[in-house]
Amino acid sequence: MTLILTRSTLRTLLADATEDVADAVARAHRDLALGRAVLPAPPVMAVPDSDGAFLAMAAASAPDGLATVKLLADLPGNRARGLPAQRSTVLVADTDTGACLALLDGAEITRVRTAAATAVATRALARPDAATLGLVGTGPLARAHARALLPGGPYEQVVLWGRTPEHAQALATWIGAELGVPAKVLPDPRAVTEAADVLCTLTPSRAPLVRGAWLSPGQHLNAVGAPPRPDHRELDTEAVVRSTVVVDAYDTARAKSGDVLLPFAEGALREDDFRRELGDVLTGRAPGRTSRDEITLFNSVGVGLQDLAVARLLIDLARQRGVGTEVDLTG
């Protein structure tokens, strides 16, 4: 039987699982570093005569006993239709039998696993005395990041900016009321960058919003929001060059991360400058932060192994709670 989990069911299952998701994502990256998981670079299928593209984000894990593929549609034209620019579905198979175990809506999984990866990387790379969290972008991904980073964290305040002032103020109000941390809206990305100890960029920008000239010694950056396209980025070249770069997966970053590929194409960055993976830092195979004044950057493209780890967690939770719909695909 195949378990079908809809977005509303997933949202319910994930409501009280923030730390469990972070633990699952961290374990997945350690498994990748230790050779217990497989993560090929996803092929990008550009649709002819369109700005749309489809990515098949595959992964397999021996400890989890799963192989997964998330089909991600990146369709900028959807915005004019009032539809999400990105949509996805995750197919989950058993590595022993090949049976299709589950089919899950990908939107909620993508959002929470992305925020969880940021939280894991920030704990590994940021200074322990970081007190101000900065958010550039105010959409659902920003809310997910606030929920993943703030509870139990060291932050005394949040500063944020978004293109739509009403959305920015609504996010600041929600953070204060829901998460109990004071939050205020600043006038532009520069003000947020200069005020933040930890900065998350969470926009679908094509052009840089954060510049290296604005950075301060000791900051930690999470570049998260740019779509998986080699010509999209949120940070300028100077910001990347000034930073020690850690990627979620080198092969994926090398294929589709504009934040490192554009500086690389300009000759400002070498491949060795962005080979360090999060799993290597978590397992101690590579250093993370090495000094108080070092600027660190987690370049988060998003990988299928993160989807797999969260799918394993959700399938187990759904079975325990008796939720979801069972379908016999072979009938």
Coordinates of C-alpha atoms in Angstrom, one line a residue:
M1 CA 0.0 0.0 0.0
T2 CA 1.1 3.6 -0.7
L3 CA 0.5 6.3 1.9
I4 CA -0.8 9.6 0.6
L5 CA 0.0 12.6 2.7
T6 CA -1.7 15.9 1.8
R7 CA -0.4 19.4 2.7
S8 CA -2.9 19.8 5.5
T9 CA -2.0 16.5 7.0
L10 CA 1.7 17.3 6.8
R11 CA 1.2 20.7 8.4
T12 CA -0.5 19.0 11.3
L13 CA 2.3 16.4 11.7
L14 CA 4.9 19.1 11.5
A15 CA 3.3 21.5 14.0
D16 CA 5.2 20.1 17.0
A17 CA 8.2 18.5 15.2
T18 CA 10.6 21.4 14.7
E19 CA 13.5 19.9 16.6
D20 CA 12.8 16.4 15.2
V21 CA 13.1 17.8 11.7
A22 CA 16.4 19.6 12.5
D23 CA 17.7 16.3 14.0
A24 CA 16.7 14.4 10.8
V25 CA 18.3 16.9 8.5
A26 CA 21.5 17.0 10.5
R27 CA 21.7 13.2 10.5
A28 CA 21.1 13.1 6.7
H29 CA 24.1 15.4 6.2
R30 CA 26.3 13.4 8.4
D31 CA 25.2 10.2 6.6
L32 CA 26.2 11.9 3.3
A33 CA 29.6 12.8 4.6
L34 CA 30.1 9.2 5.9
G35 CA 29.1 7.6 2.6
R36 CA 25.8 6.1 4.0
A37 CA 23.7 8.1 1.6
V38 CA 23.7 8.9 -2.1
L39 CA 22.9 12.4 -3.5
P40 CA 23.4 13.0 -7.3
A41 CA 23.2 16.5 -8.7
P42 CA 19.7 17.0 -10.0
P43 CA 19.1 17.3 -13.7
V44 CA 17.5 20.5 -14.8
M45 CA 14.9 20.1 -17.5
A46 CA 14.2 23.5 -19.1
V47 CA 10.8 23.7 -20.9
P48 CA 11.3 24.8 -24.5
D49 CA 9.9 28.2 -25.3
S50 CA 9.3 28.9 -21.6
D51 CA 11.0 30.3 -18.5
G52 CA 9.9 27.2 -16.6
A53 CA 12.1 24.3 -15.5
F54 CA 11.7 21.0 -13.7
L55 CA 14.2 19.4 -11.4
A56 CA 14.3 15.8 -10.4
M57 CA 15.8 15.8 -6.9
A58 CA 16.8 12.3 -6.1
A59 CA 18.4 10.7 -3.0
A60 CA 18.9 7.3 -1.4
S61 CA 19.7 6.4 2.3
A62 CA 20.9 3.1 3.7
P63 CA 20.0 4.0 7.3
D64 CA 16.5 5.2 6.4
G65 CA 15.9 2.4 3.9
L66 CA 14.4 4.8 1.4
A67 CA 15.0 6.2 -2.1
T68 CA 13.1 9.4 -3.0
V69 CA 12.6 11.7 -5.9
K70 CA 11.1 15.1 -5.5
L71 CA 9.9 16.6 -8.8
L72 CA 10.2 20.4 -8.4
A73 CA 8.5 22.7 -10.8
D74 CA 10.1 26.2 -11.0
L75 CA 7.6 28.2 -13.0
P76 CA 8.1 32.0 -12.6
G77 CA 5.1 32.6 -14.9
N78 CA 2.8 31.2 -12.2
R79 CA 3.0 34.5 -10.3
A80 CA 1.0 36.2 -12.9
R81 CA -1.6 33.4 -12.6
G82 CA -1.8 33.9 -8.8
L83 CA -0.2 30.5 -8.3
P84 CA 3.0 29.5 -6.5
A85 CA 6.2 29.8 -8.6
Q86 CA 7.4 26.5 -7.2
R87 CA 5.5 23.3 -6.7
S88 CA 6.7 19.9 -5.8
T89 CA 5.7 16.3 -5.0
V90 CA 7.9 13.7 -3.2
L91 CA 7.7 10.0 -4.2
V92 CA 9.2 7.6 -1.7
A93 CA 10.3 4.0 -2.4
D94 CA 11.5 1.2 -0.2
T95 CA 15.2 0.3 -1.0
D96 CA 14.7 -3.4 -0.2
T97 CA 11.6 -4.1 -2.2
G98 CA 11.3 -1.1 -4.5
A99 CA 7.7 -0.7 -3.4
C100 CA 6.2 2.8 -3.5
L101 CA 5.7 3.6 0.2
A102 CA 4.4 7.1 0.0
L103 CA 3.5 10.1 -2.0
L104 CA 3.7 13.5 -0.3
D105 CA 3.0 17.1 -1.2
G106 CA 6.3 18.8 -1.3
A107 CA 5.6 22.4 -0.4
E108 CA 5.5 22.1 3.4
I109 CA 8.4 19.6 3.4
T110 CA 10.5 21.9 1.4
R111 CA 9.8 24.9 3.6
V112 CA 10.5 23.2 7.0
R113 CA 13.6 21.2 5.8
T114 CA 15.1 24.3 4.3
A115 CA 14.6 26.2 7.6
A116 CA 15.9 23.2 9.5
A117 CA 19.1 23.1 7.4
T118 CA 19.6 26.7 8.1
A119 CA 19.2 26.1 11.8
V120 CA 21.7 23.2 11.8
A121 CA 24.2 25.2 9.8
T122 CA 23.8 28.3 12.0
R123 CA 24.4 26.3 15.2
A124 CA 27.5 24.9 13.7
L125 CA 28.9 28.1 12.2
A126 CA 27.6 31.2 14.0
R127 CA 29.3 32.8 17.0
P128 CA 27.6 31.6 20.2
D129 CA 27.1 35.2 21.4
A130 CA 25.1 36.2 18.3
A131 CA 22.2 38.3 19.6
T132 CA 20.5 39.8 16.6
L133 CA 18.9 37.8 13.8
G134 CA 18.3 39.5 10.5
L135 CA 15.8 38.4 7.9
V136 CA 15.7 39.7 4.3
G137 CA 12.4 38.6 2.9
T138 CA 9.1 38.2 4.6
G139 CA 7.3 35.3 2.9
P140 CA 6.4 31.8 4.3
L141 CA 10.1 30.8 4.2
A142 CA 10.9 33.7 6.6
R143 CA 8.2 32.5 9.0
A144 CA 9.6 29.0 8.8
H145 CA 13.1 30.3 9.6
A146 CA 12.0 32.4 12.5
R147 CA 10.2 29.3 14.0
A148 CA 13.3 27.1 13.4
L149 CA 15.9 29.6 14.7
L150 CA 14.3 31.6 17.5
P151 CA 12.9 29.2 20.1
G152 CA 15.6 28.3 22.6
G153 CA 18.2 30.3 20.6
P154 CA 20.4 33.1 21.8
Y155 CA 18.7 35.9 20.0
E156 CA 17.5 39.0 21.8
Q157 CA 15.9 40.7 18.8
V158 CA 15.0 40.3 15.1
V159 CA 15.5 42.9 12.4
L160 CA 13.9 42.4 9.0
W161 CA 13.0 43.9 5.7
G162 CA 10.7 43.0 2.8
R163 CA 9.6 44.6 -0.4
T164 CA 6.0 45.0 0.8
P165 CA 6.0 47.1 4.1
E166 CA 2.6 45.6 5.2
H167 CA 4.0 42.1 4.9
A168 CA 7.1 43.1 6.8
Q169 CA 5.2 44.6 9.7
A170 CA 2.9 41.6 9.8
L171 CA 5.9 39.3 10.2
A172 CA 7.4 41.5 12.9
T173 CA 4.1 41.4 14.8
W174 CA 3.8 37.7 14.4
I175 CA 7.4 37.0 15.6
G176 CA 6.8 39.1 18.8
A177 CA 3.4 37.6 19.6
E178 CA 4.1 34.0 18.5
L179 CA 7.7 33.5 19.4
G180 CA 8.2 36.1 22.1
V181 CA 11.2 37.9 20.6
P182 CA 11.1 41.6 19.8
A183 CA 11.1 42.3 16.0
K184 CA 11.3 45.5 14.1
V185 CA 11.2 46.5 10.4
L186 CA 14.2 48.3 9.0
P187 CA 14.2 50.5 5.8
D188 CA 16.3 48.4 3.5
P189 CA 18.5 45.2 3.2
R190 CA 21.6 47.3 4.1
A191 CA 20.2 48.3 7.4
V192 CA 19.3 44.7 8.2
T193 CA 22.7 43.4 7.1
E194 CA 24.6 45.9 9.2
A195 CA 22.5 45.3 12.3
A196 CA 22.5 41.4 12.2
D197 CA 24.9 39.0 13.8
V198 CA 23.2 36.2 11.8
L199 CA 21.6 37.1 8.5
C200 CA 19.2 35.0 6.4
T201 CA 18.4 36.0 2.8
L202 CA 15.0 34.5 1.9
T203 CA 14.0 36.1 -1.4
P204 CA 13.6 34.8 -5.0
S205 CA 15.9 37.5 -6.2
R206 CA 17.8 37.4 -9.5
A207 CA 20.2 40.2 -8.5
P208 CA 22.2 40.7 -5.3
L209 CA 20.4 42.3 -2.3
V210 CA 23.3 42.0 0.1
R211 CA 26.7 43.5 -0.6
G212 CA 30.0 42.5 0.8
A213 CA 30.9 46.1 1.8
W214 CA 28.1 46.0 4.4
L215 CA 29.4 42.9 6.2
S216 CA 31.0 43.0 9.6
P217 CA 33.7 40.7 11.1
G218 CA 32.2 37.7 12.9
Q219 CA 28.9 37.6 11.0
H220 CA 27.2 34.4 9.8
L221 CA 25.2 34.5 6.6
N222 CA 22.6 32.0 5.3
A223 CA 21.9 32.5 1.6
V224 CA 18.7 30.5 1.1
G225 CA 16.1 32.1 -1.1
A226 CA 17.4 32.3 -4.6
P227 CA 15.8 29.8 -7.0
P228 CA 18.0 26.9 -8.1
R229 CA 19.3 28.7 -11.2
P230 CA 23.0 29.4 -12.0
D231 CA 22.1 33.0 -12.9
H232 CA 20.2 33.9 -9.7
R233 CA 21.8 35.1 -6.5
E234 CA 21.1 37.2 -3.3
L235 CA 24.7 38.0 -2.4
D236 CA 27.2 40.0 -4.5
T237 CA 30.6 38.6 -5.3
E238 CA 32.4 40.6 -2.6
A239 CA 30.1 39.1 0.1
V240 CA 30.9 35.6 -1.1
V241 CA 34.6 36.2 -1.4
R242 CA 34.8 37.7 2.1
S243 CA 33.2 34.6 3.6
T244 CA 34.2 31.0 4.4
V245 CA 31.7 29.1 2.3
V246 CA 29.9 25.9 3.4
V247 CA 27.5 24.3 1.0
D248 CA 24.8 21.7 1.6
A249 CA 26.2 19.6 -1.2
Y250 CA 29.0 20.5 -3.6
D251 CA 27.7 18.7 -6.7
T252 CA 24.4 20.5 -6.3
A253 CA 25.9 23.9 -5.7
R254 CA 28.3 23.4 -8.6
A255 CA 25.3 22.7 -10.9
K256 CA 22.8 25.3 -9.9
S257 CA 23.8 27.9 -7.3
G258 CA 24.2 31.3 -8.7
D259 CA 25.6 32.6 -5.4
V260 CA 28.8 30.6 -6.0
L261 CA 28.7 30.1 -9.8
L262 CA 28.6 33.7 -10.7
P263 CA 31.7 34.7 -8.6
F264 CA 33.4 31.5 -9.9
A265 CA 32.6 32.6 -13.5
E266 CA 34.1 36.0 -12.8
G267 CA 37.3 34.4 -11.6
A268 CA 36.8 35.7 -8.0
L269 CA 36.2 32.3 -6.5
R270 CA 37.9 28.9 -7.0
E271 CA 36.1 25.6 -6.9
D272 CA 38.0 24.7 -3.8
D273 CA 36.5 27.7 -2.1
F274 CA 33.1 26.1 -2.1
R275 CA 33.8 22.4 -1.7
R276 CA 33.3 22.3 2.1
E277 CA 30.0 20.6 2.8
L278 CA 27.7 20.9 5.9
G279 CA 28.1 17.2 6.6
D280 CA 31.8 17.5 6.7
V281 CA 31.6 20.2 9.3
L282 CA 29.0 18.3 11.4
T283 CA 31.2 15.1 11.4
G284 CA 34.5 17.0 12.1
R285 CA 36.0 16.1 8.8
A286 CA 36.3 19.8 7.9
P287 CA 36.5 22.9 10.2
G288 CA 33.6 25.3 10.6
R289 CA 34.3 28.7 12.2
T290 CA 37.9 29.0 13.1
S291 CA 38.0 32.5 14.5
R292 CA 35.8 35.1 16.2
D293 CA 36.1 37.6 13.3
E294 CA 35.7 35.1 10.5
I295 CA 32.6 35.7 8.3
T296 CA 30.9 32.4 7.6
L297 CA 28.3 31.6 4.8
F298 CA 26.0 28.7 4.5
N299 CA 25.0 28.5 0.8
S300 CA 21.7 26.6 1.0
V301 CA 20.5 25.4 -2.4
G302 CA 18.3 22.6 -1.0
V303 CA 18.9 18.9 -1.7
G304 CA 16.8 15.8 -2.1
L305 CA 18.4 14.1 0.8
Q306 CA 16.8 16.6 3.2
D307 CA 13.4 15.8 1.6
L308 CA 14.1 12.1 2.2
A309 CA 15.0 12.6 5.8
V310 CA 11.9 14.5 6.6
A311 CA 9.8 12.1 4.5
R312 CA 11.1 9.2 6.7
L313 CA 10.1 11.2 9.8
L314 CA 6.6 12.0 8.5
I315 CA 5.8 8.5 7.3
D316 CA 6.7 7.2 10.7
L317 CA 4.6 9.8 12.5
A318 CA 1.6 9.2 10.2
R319 CA 1.7 5.5 10.8
Q320 CA 1.9 6.1 14.6
R321 CA -1.1 8.5 14.5
G322 CA -3.1 6.6 11.9
V323 CA -3.4 9.5 9.5
G324 CA -3.2 9.8 5.7
T325 CA -4.8 7.8 3.0
E326 CA -3.7 4.3 1.9
V327 CA -3.9 3.5 -1.8
D328 CA -3.1 0.3 -3.6
L329 CA -1.3 1.5 -6.8
T330 CA -1.0 -2.0 -8.1
G331 CA -4.8 -2.7 -7.9

